[in-house]
CSV table of C-alpha atoms in Angstrom, one decimal:
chain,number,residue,atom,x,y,z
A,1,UNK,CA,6.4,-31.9,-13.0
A,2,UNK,CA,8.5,-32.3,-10.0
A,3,UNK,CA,8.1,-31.5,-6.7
A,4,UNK,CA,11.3,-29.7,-6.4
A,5,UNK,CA,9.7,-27.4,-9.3
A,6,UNK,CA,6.3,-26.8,-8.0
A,7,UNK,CA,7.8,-26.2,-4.6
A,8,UNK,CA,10.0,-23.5,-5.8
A,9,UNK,CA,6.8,-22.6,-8.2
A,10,UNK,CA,4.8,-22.2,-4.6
A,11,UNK,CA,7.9,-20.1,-3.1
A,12,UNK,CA,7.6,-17.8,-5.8
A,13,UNK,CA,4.1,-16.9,-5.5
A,14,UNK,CA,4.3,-16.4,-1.9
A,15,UNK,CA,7.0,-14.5,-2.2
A,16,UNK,CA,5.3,-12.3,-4.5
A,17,UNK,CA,2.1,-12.3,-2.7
A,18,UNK,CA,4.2,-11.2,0.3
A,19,UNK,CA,5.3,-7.7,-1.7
A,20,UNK,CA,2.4,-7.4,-3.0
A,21,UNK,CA,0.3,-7.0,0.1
A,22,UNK,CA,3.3,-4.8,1.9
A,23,UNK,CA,3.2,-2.3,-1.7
A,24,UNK,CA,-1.0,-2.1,-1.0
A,25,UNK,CA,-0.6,-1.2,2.7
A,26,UNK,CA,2.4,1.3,1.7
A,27,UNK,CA,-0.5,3.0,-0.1
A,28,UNK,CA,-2.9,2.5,1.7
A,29,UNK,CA,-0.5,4.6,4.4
A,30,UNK,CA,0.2,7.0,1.8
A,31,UNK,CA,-3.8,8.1,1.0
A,32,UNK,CA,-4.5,8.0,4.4
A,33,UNK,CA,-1.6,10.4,5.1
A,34,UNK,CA,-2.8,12.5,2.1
A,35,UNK,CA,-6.7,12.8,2.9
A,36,UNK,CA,-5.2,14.1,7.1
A,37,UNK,CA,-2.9,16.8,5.5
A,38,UNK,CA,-6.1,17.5,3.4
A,39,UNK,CA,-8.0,18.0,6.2
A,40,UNK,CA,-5.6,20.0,8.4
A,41,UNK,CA,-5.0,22.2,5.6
A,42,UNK,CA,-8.5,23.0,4.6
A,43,UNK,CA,-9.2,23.7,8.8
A,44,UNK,CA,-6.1,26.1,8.6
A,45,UNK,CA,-7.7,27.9,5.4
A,46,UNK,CA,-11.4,28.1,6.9
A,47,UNK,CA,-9.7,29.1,10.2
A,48,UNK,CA,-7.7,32.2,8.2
A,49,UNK,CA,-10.8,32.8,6.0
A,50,UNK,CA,-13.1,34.1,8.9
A,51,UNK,CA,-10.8,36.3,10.0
């Protein structure tokens, strides 16, 4: 194989590693954001229950 072919073989998977690791922290974001709205919500409802 050539080098010009494994090079662009080597740019490809680092390209793809590269969206791969911005798609897991975009989730990563996205629990996070899920598990605090969660939480605020469930202190709003305790909060309005003891009433």
């Amino acid at each position: 194989m050539s080098n010009f072919r494994r090079a662009k073989r080597e740019a490809k998977k680092a390209a793809y590693a590269e969206r791969q690791e911005k798609q897991q922290k975009n989730v990563i974001n996205w629990i996070f954001g899920i598990l605090i709205a969660l939480g605020v919500l469930y202190a709003v409802y305790t909060v309005v229950s003891l009433e």
